[in-house]
mmCIF file of C-alpha atoms in Angstrom:
data_model
loop_
_atom_site.group_PDB
_atom_site.id
_atom_site.type_symbol
_atom_site.label_atom_id
_atom_site.label_comp_id
_atom_site.label_asym_id
_atom_site.label_seq_id
_atom_site.Cartn_x
_atom_site.Cartn_y
_atom_site.Cartn_z
ATOM 1 C CA MET A 1 -0.024 -0.120 -0.069
ATOM 2 C CA HIS A 2 2.840 2.367 0.652
ATOM 3 C CA ARG A 3 5.013 1.868 -1.925
ATOM 4 C CA PHE A 4 1.465 2.329 -4.127
ATOM 5 C CA GLN A 5 1.045 5.456 -2.297
ATOM 6 C CA PHE A 6 4.273 6.972 -3.214
ATOM 7 C CA LEU A 7 4.143 5.752 -7.058
ATOM 8 C CA PHE A 8 1.100 7.112 -7.504
ATOM 9 C CA ILE A 9 1.914 10.197 -6.031
ATOM 10 C CA LEU A 10 5.344 10.502 -7.697
ATOM 11 C CA LEU A 11 3.794 9.870 -11.347
ATOM 12 C CA GLY A 12 0.789 12.114 -10.539
ATOM 13 C CA LEU A 13 3.422 14.966 -10.167
ATOM 14 C CA LEU A 14 5.408 14.144 -13.129
ATOM 15 C CA PHE A 15 2.076 14.132 -15.555
ATOM 16 C CA LEU A 16 1.592 17.499 -13.527
ATOM 17 C CA PHE A 17 4.453 19.806 -13.988
ATOM 18 C CA LEU A 18 5.880 18.009 -17.389
ATOM 19 C CA ILE A 19 3.035 17.754 -19.433
ATOM 20 C CA PRO A 20 2.698 21.794 -20.676
ATOM 21 C CA PRO A 21 -0.222 23.825 -19.627
ATOM 22 C CA PHE A 22 -3.668 23.145 -21.876
ATOM 23 C CA GLN A 23 -1.914 19.954 -23.475
ATOM 24 C CA LYS A 24 -4.239 17.726 -21.862
ATOM 25 C CA PRO A 25 -7.682 16.799 -23.306
ATOM 26 C CA ASP A 26 -10.296 20.019 -23.404
ATOM 27 C CA GLU A 27 -8.049 21.568 -20.439
ATOM 28 C CA VAL A 28 -8.715 24.653 -21.823
ATOM 29 C CA VAL A 29 -12.580 25.246 -21.794
ATOM 30 C CA GLN A 30 -12.513 23.422 -18.328
ATOM 31 C CA TYR A 31 -9.858 25.891 -16.903
ATOM 32 C CA HIS A 32 -12.176 29.196 -18.542
ATOM 33 C CA LYS A 33 -15.107 27.174 -16.309
ATOM 34 C CA THR A 34 -12.909 27.122 -13.441
ATOM 35 C CA ILE A 35 -11.582 30.813 -13.247
ATOM 36 C CA ALA A 36 -15.195 31.782 -14.160
ATOM 37 C CA LEU A 37 -16.513 30.623 -11.267
ATOM 38 C CA ALA A 38 -13.449 31.594 -8.828
ATOM 39 C CA SER A 39 -13.615 34.773 -10.364
ATOM 40 C CA GLY A 40 -17.660 34.797 -9.253
ATOM 41 C CA SER A 41 -19.211 34.354 -12.377
ATOM 42 C CA PHE A 42 -21.477 31.876 -11.427
ATOM 43 C CA THR A 43 -23.868 32.153 -14.601
ATOM 44 C CA CYS A 44 -23.706 33.116 -17.773
ATOM 45 C CA THR A 45 -24.938 36.667 -19.207
ATOM 46 C CA LEU A 46 -26.077 37.503 -22.231
ATOM 47 C CA HIS A 47 -23.435 40.098 -23.974
ATOM 48 C CA GLN A 48 -23.939 41.275 -27.335
ATOM 49 C CA GLY A 49 -26.841 38.284 -28.467
ATOM 50 C CA ARG A 50 -24.484 35.695 -26.723
ATOM 51 C CA PRO A 51 -23.920 33.962 -23.083
ATOM 52 C CA VAL A 52 -20.497 34.880 -21.803
ATOM 53 C CA HIS A 53 -18.788 34.605 -18.066
ATOM 54 C CA PHE A 54 -16.875 37.619 -17.037
ATOM 55 C CA MET A 55 -13.067 37.048 -16.071
ATOM 56 C CA PRO A 56 -9.889 38.862 -15.935
ATOM 57 C CA ALA A 57 -8.393 39.296 -19.399
ATOM 58 C CA TYR A 58 -4.860 38.215 -18.331
ATOM 59 C CA LEU A 59 -6.266 35.257 -17.308
ATOM 60 C CA GLU A 60 -8.617 34.419 -20.147
ATOM 61 C CA ASN A 61 -6.055 35.015 -22.422
ATOM 62 C CA LEU A 62 -3.604 32.893 -20.827
ATOM 63 C CA PRO A 63 -4.409 29.674 -23.545
ATOM 64 C CA GLN A 64 -3.339 32.128 -26.342
ATOM 65 C CA THR A 65 -0.593 33.893 -24.409
ATOM 66 C CA LEU A 66 1.383 30.142 -24.578
ATOM 67 C CA PHE A 67 0.619 29.493 -28.188
ATOM 68 C CA THR A 68 -1.946 26.352 -26.947
ATOM 69 C CA GLU A 69 -3.704 25.566 -30.460
ATOM 70 C CA SER A 70 -0.861 25.692 -32.730
ATOM 71 C CA LEU A 71 1.183 23.348 -30.086
ATOM 72 C CA ALA A 72 -1.367 21.095 -29.412
ATOM 73 C CA TYR A 73 -0.942 19.332 -32.579
ATOM 74 C CA ASN A 74 2.835 20.023 -32.817
ATOM 75 C CA THR A 75 4.839 16.808 -32.726
ATOM 76 C CA GLN A 76 8.015 18.498 -33.167
ATOM 77 C CA VAL A 77 7.414 21.147 -30.327
ATOM 78 C CA LYS A 78 5.369 21.040 -27.445
ATOM 79 C CA VAL A 79 6.699 23.873 -25.116
ATOM 80 C CA ALA A 80 7.194 27.374 -25.995
ATOM 81 C CA LYS A 81 10.023 27.615 -24.035
ATOM 82 C CA LYS A 82 10.773 31.742 -25.054
ATOM 83 C CA VAL A 83 6.990 32.067 -24.092
ATOM 84 C CA TYR A 84 7.507 30.507 -20.882
ATOM 85 C CA LEU A 85 10.370 32.377 -19.534
ATOM 86 C CA ALA A 86 8.855 35.530 -20.911
ATOM 87 C CA LEU A 87 5.621 35.037 -18.834
ATOM 88 C CA PHE A 88 7.366 34.006 -15.921
ATOM 89 C CA THR A 89 9.633 37.477 -15.501
ATOM 90 C CA GLN A 90 6.329 39.526 -16.269
ATOM 91 C CA THR A 91 5.337 41.757 -13.585
ATOM 92 C CA THR A 92 2.509 43.536 -14.994
ATOM 93 C CA PHE A 93 -0.903 42.108 -16.595
ATOM 94 C CA ASP A 94 -4.341 43.428 -18.087
ATOM 95 C CA ARG A 95 -6.522 43.218 -15.003
ATOM 96 C CA THR A 96 -9.710 44.484 -17.149
ATOM 97 C CA THR A 97 -12.532 42.323 -17.607
ATOM 98 C CA ALA A 98 -12.875 40.099 -20.894
ATOM 99 C CA THR A 99 -15.598 37.617 -21.781
ATOM 100 C CA GLU A 100 -15.360 33.890 -22.418
ATOM 101 C CA PRO A 101 -18.383 32.010 -24.253
ATOM 102 C CA THR A 102 -16.890 28.766 -24.981
ATOM 103 C CA SER A 103 -17.294 27.014 -21.105
ATOM 104 C CA CYS A 104 -21.286 28.521 -21.012
ATOM 105 C CA PRO A 105 -22.638 24.902 -21.736
ATOM 106 C CA LEU A 106 -20.669 23.076 -18.982
ATOM 107 C CA ASN A 107 -22.428 22.279 -16.008
ATOM 108 C CA PRO A 108 -21.029 24.497 -13.638
ATOM 109 C CA PHE A 109 -21.878 21.954 -10.498
ATOM 110 C CA ILE A 110 -18.636 19.789 -10.449
ATOM 111 C CA TYR A 111 -16.243 22.966 -11.101
ATOM 112 C CA PHE A 112 -17.269 24.193 -8.132
ATOM 113 C CA PHE A 113 -14.965 22.144 -6.185
ATOM 114 C CA SER A 114 -11.787 23.366 -8.370
ATOM 115 C CA ALA A 115 -12.807 26.605 -8.585
ATOM 116 C CA ALA A 116 -12.997 26.916 -4.401
ATOM 117 C CA PHE A 117 -9.104 26.226 -4.375
ATOM 118 C CA LEU A 118 -8.635 29.207 -6.759
ATOM 119 C CA PHE A 119 -10.707 31.679 -5.305
ATOM 120 C CA ILE A 120 -7.987 33.649 -3.174
ATOM 121 C CA PRO A 121 -5.230 33.598 -5.816
ATOM 122 C CA VAL A 122 -7.767 34.838 -8.721
ATOM 123 C CA GLN A 123 -9.366 37.282 -6.059
ATOM 124 C CA PHE A 124 -6.161 38.597 -5.480
ATOM 125 C CA GLY A 125 -4.733 38.852 -9.122
ATOM 126 C CA PHE A 126 -1.746 36.489 -8.536
ATOM 127 C CA HIS A 127 0.752 35.192 -11.483
ATOM 128 C CA PRO A 128 -1.520 33.621 -14.180
ATOM 129 C CA LEU A 129 1.216 30.651 -14.306
ATOM 130 C CA LEU A 130 1.064 29.944 -10.698
ATOM 131 C CA ILE A 131 -2.548 30.041 -10.839
ATOM 132 C CA PHE A 132 -2.944 27.588 -13.148
ATOM 133 C CA TYR A 133 -0.159 25.267 -11.777
ATOM 134 C CA LEU A 134 -1.701 25.920 -7.978
ATOM 135 C CA GLY A 135 -5.146 24.879 -9.706
ATOM 136 C CA ARG A 136 -3.869 21.566 -10.971
ATOM 137 C CA LEU A 137 -1.949 20.562 -7.837
ATOM 138 C CA ALA A 138 -5.094 21.201 -5.515
ATOM 139 C CA ILE A 139 -7.252 19.260 -7.916
ATOM 140 C CA PHE A 140 -4.760 16.815 -7.935
ATOM 141 C CA MET A 141 -4.138 16.180 -4.127
ATOM 142 C CA ALA A 142 -7.747 16.487 -2.937
ATOM 143 C CA CYS A 143 -9.156 13.220 -5.866
ATOM 144 C CA SER A 144 -5.833 11.677 -4.828
ATOM 145 C CA PHE A 145 -6.986 11.985 -0.851
ATOM 146 C CA ILE A 146 -10.206 10.348 -2.069
ATOM 147 C CA CYS A 147 -8.587 7.567 -4.047
ATOM 148 C CA LEU A 148 -6.429 6.661 -1.244
ATOM 149 C CA GLN A 149 -8.761 7.098 1.564
ATOM 150 C CA ALA A 150 -11.113 5.098 -0.604
ATOM 151 C CA ILE A 151 -8.837 2.230 -1.013
ATOM 152 C CA ARG A 152 -8.133 1.577 2.633
ATOM 153 C CA LEU A 153 -11.847 0.238 2.718
ATOM 154 C CA LEU A 154 -10.983 -2.819 0.284
ATOM 155 C CA GLN A 155 -9.585 -6.121 0.841
ATOM 156 C CA PRO A 156 -6.001 -6.862 -1.011
ATOM 157 C CA SER A 157 -7.771 -8.614 -4.065
ATOM 158 C CA TYR A 158 -9.843 -5.338 -4.939
ATOM 159 C CA ARG A 159 -6.998 -3.235 -4.561
ATOM 160 C CA LYS A 160 -5.194 -4.810 -7.351
ATOM 161 C CA VAL A 161 -7.738 -3.539 -9.828
ATOM 162 C CA LEU A 162 -7.574 0.058 -8.351
ATOM 163 C CA TYR A 163 -3.644 0.401 -8.672
ATOM 164 C CA VAL A 164 -3.558 -0.628 -11.929
ATOM 165 C CA VAL A 165 -6.725 1.813 -13.133
ATOM 166 C CA LEU A 166 -5.181 4.522 -11.368
ATOM 167 C CA LEU A 167 -1.351 4.074 -12.476
ATOM 168 C CA MET A 168 -2.601 4.453 -15.880
ATOM 169 C CA PRO A 169 -1.418 7.072 -17.926
ATOM 170 C CA MET A 170 -4.724 8.492 -18.670
ATOM 171 C CA THR A 171 -6.204 8.016 -15.128
ATOM 172 C CA LEU A 172 -2.839 10.372 -13.881
ATOM 173 C CA GLN A 173 -3.266 12.914 -16.683
ATOM 174 C CA GLN A 174 -7.113 13.737 -15.729
ATOM 175 C CA LEU A 175 -6.429 13.680 -12.030
ATOM 176 C CA SER A 176 -4.096 16.455 -12.332
ATOM 177 C CA SER A 177 -5.665 18.678 -14.668
ATOM 178 C CA TYR A 178 -8.737 20.975 -14.787
ATOM 179 C CA SER A 179 -10.987 17.840 -16.118
ATOM 180 C CA LYS A 180 -14.073 17.131 -14.446
ATOM 181 C CA ASP A 181 -13.016 13.797 -15.010
ATOM 182 C CA ALA A 182 -10.724 14.141 -12.225
ATOM 183 C CA TRP A 183 -13.497 14.443 -9.517
ATOM 184 C CA HIS A 184 -15.715 11.589 -11.829
ATOM 185 C CA ILE A 185 -12.578 9.432 -11.415
ATOM 186 C CA ALA A 186 -12.085 10.227 -7.279
ATOM 187 C CA PHE A 187 -15.852 9.374 -6.356
ATOM 188 C CA GLY A 188 -15.968 6.741 -8.982
ATOM 189 C CA VAL A 189 -13.237 5.097 -6.688
ATOM 190 C CA LEU A 190 -15.157 6.164 -3.838
ATOM 191 C CA PHE A 191 -18.574 4.570 -5.169
ATOM 192 C CA PHE A 192 -16.775 1.414 -5.716
ATOM 193 C CA SER A 193 -14.664 1.138 -2.503
ATOM 194 C CA LEU A 194 -17.624 1.693 -0.564
ATOM 195 C CA PHE A 195 -19.755 -0.489 -2.506
ATOM 196 C CA ILE A 196 -17.571 -3.501 -1.989
ATOM 197 C CA HIS A 197 -16.771 -2.711 1.269
ATOM 198 C CA LEU A 198 -20.344 -2.280 2.639
ATOM 199 C CA GLN A 199 -20.907 -6.148 1.716
ATOM 200 C CA LYS A 200 -18.992 -7.334 4.966
ATOM 201 C CA LYS A 201 -21.427 -9.176 7.521
ATOM 202 C CA HIS A 202 -20.335 -6.620 10.594
ATOM 203 C CA GLN A 203 -20.476 -2.704 9.775
ATOM 204 C CA THR A 204 -20.219 0.419 11.657
ATOM 205 C CA ASN A 205 -21.916 3.369 11.033
ATOM 206 C CA PHE A 206 -23.613 1.543 8.185
ATOM 207 C CA LEU A 207 -26.059 4.478 7.708
ATOM 208 C CA ALA A 208 -23.080 6.952 7.333
ATOM 209 C CA LYS A 209 -21.357 4.583 5.000
ATOM 210 C CA PHE A 210 -24.702 4.486 2.811
ATOM 211 C CA VAL A 211 -25.472 7.760 2.686
ATOM 212 C CA LEU A 212 -21.833 8.299 1.219
ATOM 213 C CA LEU A 213 -22.530 5.662 -1.324
ATOM 214 C CA CYS A 214 -25.291 7.837 -2.452
ATOM 215 C CA LEU A 215 -23.533 11.213 -2.523
ATOM 216 C CA SER A 216 -20.542 9.604 -4.451
ATOM 217 C CA GLY A 217 -22.892 7.839 -7.114
ATOM 218 C CA MET A 218 -24.586 11.224 -7.605
ATOM 219 C CA ILE A 219 -21.668 13.340 -7.975
ATOM 220 C CA VAL A 220 -20.221 10.078 -10.547
ATOM 221 C CA VAL A 221 -23.083 11.041 -12.753
ATOM 222 C CA LEU A 222 -23.734 14.725 -12.414
ATOM 223 C CA THR A 223 -20.064 14.589 -14.239
ATOM 224 C CA ARG A 224 -21.304 11.934 -16.772
ATOM 225 C CA ILE A 225 -24.696 11.864 -16.925
ATOM 226 C CA GLN A 226 -24.538 8.902 -19.037
ATOM 227 C CA TYR A 227 -23.158 6.651 -16.020
ATOM 228 C CA PHE A 228 -26.702 6.878 -14.853
ATOM 229 C CA ALA A 229 -27.606 3.474 -16.356
ATOM 230 C CA LEU A 230 -24.553 1.605 -14.704
ATOM 231 C CA LEU A 231 -25.481 3.138 -11.532
ATOM 232 C CA PHE A 232 -28.824 1.677 -11.643
ATOM 233 C CA LEU A 233 -27.312 -1.556 -12.686
ATOM 234 C CA VAL A 234 -25.090 -1.399 -9.564
ATOM 235 C CA PHE A 235 -28.267 -1.072 -7.082
ATOM 236 C CA GLN A 236 -29.784 -3.568 -8.132
ATOM 237 C CA PRO A 237 -29.047 -5.800 -5.582
ATOM 238 C CA LEU A 238 -29.515 -3.168 -3.263
ATOM 239 C CA LEU A 239 -32.857 -2.636 -4.314
ATOM 240 C CA GLN A 240 -33.244 -6.887 -3.662
ATOM 241 C CA LEU A 241 -33.486 -7.861 -7.602
ATOM 242 C CA ASP A 242 -31.721 -10.880 -8.075
ATOM 243 C CA PHE A 243 -28.851 -9.438 -10.139
ATOM 244 C CA GLY A 244 -26.033 -11.942 -10.032
ATOM 245 C CA ALA A 245 -24.518 -9.769 -6.908
ATOM 246 C CA LYS A 246 -24.291 -10.426 -3.441
ATOM 247 C CA PRO A 247 -27.297 -8.573 -2.070
ATOM 248 C CA LEU A 248 -27.047 -6.069 1.281
ATOM 249 C CA LYS A 249 -28.590 -8.047 4.423
ATOM 250 C CA LYS A 250 -28.869 -4.922 6.332
ATOM 251 C CA LEU A 251 -30.534 -2.822 3.181
ATOM 252 C CA LYS A 252 -32.479 -5.770 2.521
ATOM 253 C CA GLU A 253 -34.347 -5.317 5.363
ATOM 254 C CA SER A 254 -34.965 -1.314 4.537
ATOM 255 C CA LYS A 255 -36.291 -1.972 0.992
ATOM 256 C CA PRO A 256 -38.439 1.572 1.010
ATOM 257 C CA ILE A 257 -35.871 3.480 2.357
ATOM 258 C CA MET A 258 -33.447 2.483 -0.297
ATOM 259 C CA THR A 259 -35.930 2.409 -2.864
ATOM 260 C CA VAL A 260 -36.571 6.131 -2.103
ATOM 261 C CA SER A 261 -32.882 7.213 -1.669
ATOM 262 C CA PHE A 262 -32.265 5.448 -5.481
ATOM 263 C CA PHE A 263 -34.650 7.835 -6.968
ATOM 264 C CA VAL A 264 -34.376 10.904 -5.202
ATOM 265 C CA MET A 265 -30.589 10.777 -6.239
ATOM 266 C CA GLY A 266 -31.898 9.827 -9.953
ATOM 267 C CA PHE A 267 -34.418 12.933 -9.820
ATOM 268 C CA LEU A 268 -31.535 15.323 -8.176
ATOM 269 C CA VAL A 269 -29.167 14.837 -10.867
ATOM 270 C CA PHE A 270 -31.222 15.355 -13.549
ATOM 271 C CA VAL A 271 -32.811 18.265 -12.082
ATOM 272 C CA PHE A 272 -28.830 19.753 -12.267
ATOM 273 C CA SER A 273 -28.237 18.331 -15.306
ATOM 274 C CA LEU A 274 -31.562 19.756 -17.465
ATOM 275 C CA ARG A 275 -30.470 23.007 -17.414
ATOM 276 C CA ASN A 276 -27.587 22.384 -19.519
ATOM 277 C CA TYR A 277 -28.826 19.585 -21.648
ATOM 278 C CA SER A 278 -32.412 20.069 -21.945
ATOM 279 C CA MET A 279 -32.242 22.805 -24.440
ATOM 280 C CA ASN A 280 -30.013 21.167 -26.956
ATOM 281 C CA PHE A 281 -31.593 18.035 -26.584
ATOM 282 C CA LEU A 282 -35.067 19.131 -27.246
ATOM 283 C CA THR A 283 -34.094 21.112 -30.538
ATOM 284 C CA LEU A 284 -32.241 18.177 -31.889
ATOM 285 C CA SER A 285 -35.063 16.261 -33.922
ATOM 286 C CA PHE A 286 -34.281 12.681 -35.248
ATOM 287 C CA ALA A 287 -35.063 13.666 -38.550
ATOM 288 C CA SER A 288 -31.397 15.873 -38.600
ATOM 289 C CA TYR A 289 -29.505 13.370 -37.842
ATOM 290 C CA VAL A 290 -31.057 10.962 -40.908
ATOM 291 C CA ARG A 291 -31.522 13.843 -43.499
ATOM 292 C CA ASP A 292 -28.392 12.331 -45.426
ATOM 293 C CA VAL A 293 -29.052 8.546 -44.765
ATOM 294 C CA TYR A 294 -30.382 6.625 -47.830
ATOM 295 C CA PRO A 295 -30.824 3.165 -46.733
ATOM 296 C CA ALA A 296 -31.718 1.655 -50.034
ATOM 297 C CA PHE A 297 -28.844 3.157 -51.692
ATOM 298 C CA GLN A 298 -26.484 1.956 -48.804
ATOM 299 C CA LEU A 299 -27.661 -1.414 -49.328
ATOM 300 C CA GLN A 300 -27.360 -1.246 -52.895
ATOM 301 C CA ASN A 301 -23.436 -0.591 -52.721
ATOM 302 C CA ILE A 302 -23.584 -3.833 -49.856
ATOM 303 C CA LEU A 303 -24.946 -6.276 -52.687
ATOM 304 C CA MET A 304 -22.459 -5.079 -55.297
ATOM 305 C CA ASP A 305 -19.307 -5.632 -53.424
ATOM 306 C CA PRO A 306 -20.360 -7.760 -50.203
ATOM 307 C CA LEU A 307 -16.457 -7.912 -49.441
ATOM 308 C CA LEU A 308 -15.202 -4.340 -49.707
ATOM 309 C CA PHE A 309 -18.214 -3.788 -47.502
ATOM 310 C CA GLY A 310 -16.601 -6.313 -45.130
ATOM 311 C CA GLN A 311 -13.416 -4.674 -45.131
ATOM 312 C CA ARG A 312 -14.386 -1.686 -44.683
ATOM 313 C CA LEU A 313 -16.504 -3.107 -41.352
ATOM 314 C CA PHE A 314 -13.268 -4.944 -40.048
ATOM 315 C CA ASP A 315 -11.185 -1.719 -41.092
ATOM 316 C CA THR A 316 -13.889 -0.087 -38.810
ATOM 317 C CA PHE A 317 -13.878 -2.014 -35.828
ATOM 318 C CA ASN A 318 -10.186 -2.424 -35.958
ATOM 319 C CA TYR A 319 -9.698 1.220 -36.023
ATOM 320 C CA ASN A 320 -12.037 1.700 -32.602
ATOM 321 C CA PHE A 321 -10.454 -1.011 -30.741
ATOM 322 C CA ASP A 322 -7.088 0.752 -31.353
ATOM 323 C CA PHE A 323 -8.429 4.290 -30.530
ATOM 324 C CA TYR A 324 -10.316 2.948 -27.472
ATOM 325 C CA LEU A 325 -7.269 0.900 -26.198
ATOM 326 C CA LYS A 326 -5.133 3.719 -26.655
ATOM 327 C CA SER A 327 -7.317 6.260 -24.990
ATOM 328 C CA GLY A 328 -8.339 4.239 -22.193
ATOM 329 C CA VAL A 329 -4.756 3.304 -21.266
ATOM 330 C CA GLY A 330 -3.660 6.973 -22.075
ATOM 331 C CA MET A 331 -1.662 9.348 -24.080
ATOM 332 C CA LEU A 332 0.860 11.873 -23.143
ATOM 333 C CA GLY A 333 -1.028 14.943 -23.709
ATOM 334 C CA TRP A 334 -3.298 15.416 -26.756
ATOM 335 C CA LEU A 335 -3.612 12.423 -29.101
ATOM 336 C CA ASP A 336 -0.816 12.696 -31.024
ATOM 337 C CA THR A 337 1.770 11.560 -28.558
ATOM 338 C CA THR A 338 1.471 8.150 -28.180
ATOM 339 C CA LEU A 339 3.023 5.370 -26.252
ATOM 340 C CA PRO A 340 4.678 2.136 -27.818
ATOM 341 C CA TYR A 341 2.285 -0.318 -28.614
ATOM 342 C CA TRP A 342 3.109 -3.369 -26.298
ATOM 343 C CA PHE A 343 2.679 -0.739 -23.163
ATOM 344 C CA TYR A 344 -1.152 -0.678 -24.337
ATOM 345 C CA VAL A 345 -1.581 -4.383 -24.697
ATOM 346 C CA LEU A 346 0.393 -4.752 -21.410
ATOM 347 C CA PHE A 347 -1.197 -2.869 -19.266
ATOM 348 C CA GLY A 348 -4.868 -4.072 -20.862
ATOM 349 C CA GLY A 349 -3.446 -8.221 -20.180
ATOM 350 C CA VAL A 350 -2.378 -6.758 -16.684
ATOM 351 C CA LEU A 351 -6.099 -5.615 -15.812
ATOM 352 C CA PHE A 352 -7.336 -8.489 -17.249
ATOM 353 C CA SER A 353 -5.357 -10.897 -14.995
ATOM 354 C CA VAL A 354 -6.477 -8.655 -12.206
ATOM 355 C CA VAL A 355 -10.101 -9.292 -12.628
ATOM 356 C CA SER A 356 -10.075 -12.517 -13.323
ATOM 357 C CA THR A 357 -8.598 -13.280 -9.578
ATOM 358 C CA LEU A 358 -11.534 -11.097 -7.885
ATOM 359 C CA PRO A 359 -13.556 -12.952 -5.339
ATOM 360 C CA LYS A 360 -16.190 -15.553 -7.330
ATOM 361 C CA GLU A 361 -19.332 -14.752 -5.500
ATOM 362 C CA LEU A 362 -18.965 -10.766 -6.358
ATOM 363 C CA LEU A 363 -18.823 -11.547 -9.946
ATOM 364 C CA PHE A 364 -21.617 -10.876 -12.626
ATOM 365 C CA ARG A 365 -23.068 -13.903 -13.784
ATOM 366 C CA LYS A 366 -22.607 -14.560 -17.576
ATOM 367 C CA LYS A 367 -26.412 -13.484 -18.442
ATOM 368 C CA ASP A 368 -25.963 -10.218 -16.057
ATOM 369 C CA LEU A 369 -23.005 -9.663 -17.661
ATOM 370 C CA PHE A 370 -24.423 -9.846 -21.321
ATOM 371 C CA LEU A 371 -27.228 -7.116 -20.157
ATOM 372 C CA LEU A 372 -24.761 -5.058 -18.346
ATOM 373 C CA CYS A 373 -23.035 -4.637 -22.125
ATOM 374 C CA VAL A 374 -26.166 -4.216 -23.691
ATOM 375 C CA VAL A 375 -27.108 -1.562 -21.332
ATOM 376 C CA LEU A 376 -23.943 0.377 -21.359
#
């Protein structure tokens, strides 16, 4: 446990400081959302016909100052050293108020965690690079603390699974960035650990742990709404439905409380998410997706050359497998900075090996695993 903690913190700090600012996926827009909230701009305001956040100009312009866009897809140069040195020694900045529109669609809830750490530095006008790295460091330390405390709840066989997942480059990269996925990962680890821990026969502070389980599940779904289906499946054994997992006997005696807790949690998740997702969802019609699709024409092409269709289908699956394997294990910075292919295969093999050694009574049965795959 101590060796893992040391390695995890060490690698996390390396990912934090060695990967240049804004060279992690979607970090620019999530940085802007965090800075906006830390600046006191909690909601977007209509300005010249479009919704915007207000924040200090020198912080809003930081990505442009560091040539983020031009460096992101440059395989030869990833750090503008002269620009960094010039910015590091700069003492005067444009502290007027600027507008920023791109971060408005993001749900603000989860970013309040990150913004809380930067409220004082932003309000007192600290150096932009100092603010940037303080934000990364605070998020990483807070999420790491949650993960490490959660792991302590587990027996060794389950700890190994989290060891492998938390040491993946993608996990370390997200935990040490402004990404909302940092909190998604941290509370996901806490949710997993509590769910396994609560299956022990003798429990202390059971109600408090169950409430914490529900809260962590809510945060997991608030960061990624598509995980609600997975959360429902995990709660199936708690609702006394035989879903292959071992039922929790103490909760079994209080089924009404569990049912109400689950649906209240789901209701709150959708209320928080509705403001950001509903308008986009309601204005998109099914016709907008299929207007350029002609099934008869597609079928004609398939029948004319079935072998070509089969080849393209194979290439598509092969490409998707390659993409998800690399992006799941992780890359260094943007997606054009990959690692050796053997590294991805090794991590995938280790994770499969560790999962296969888990206690059998807690694994899903085949029919339940199939249903899980269909829902996901």
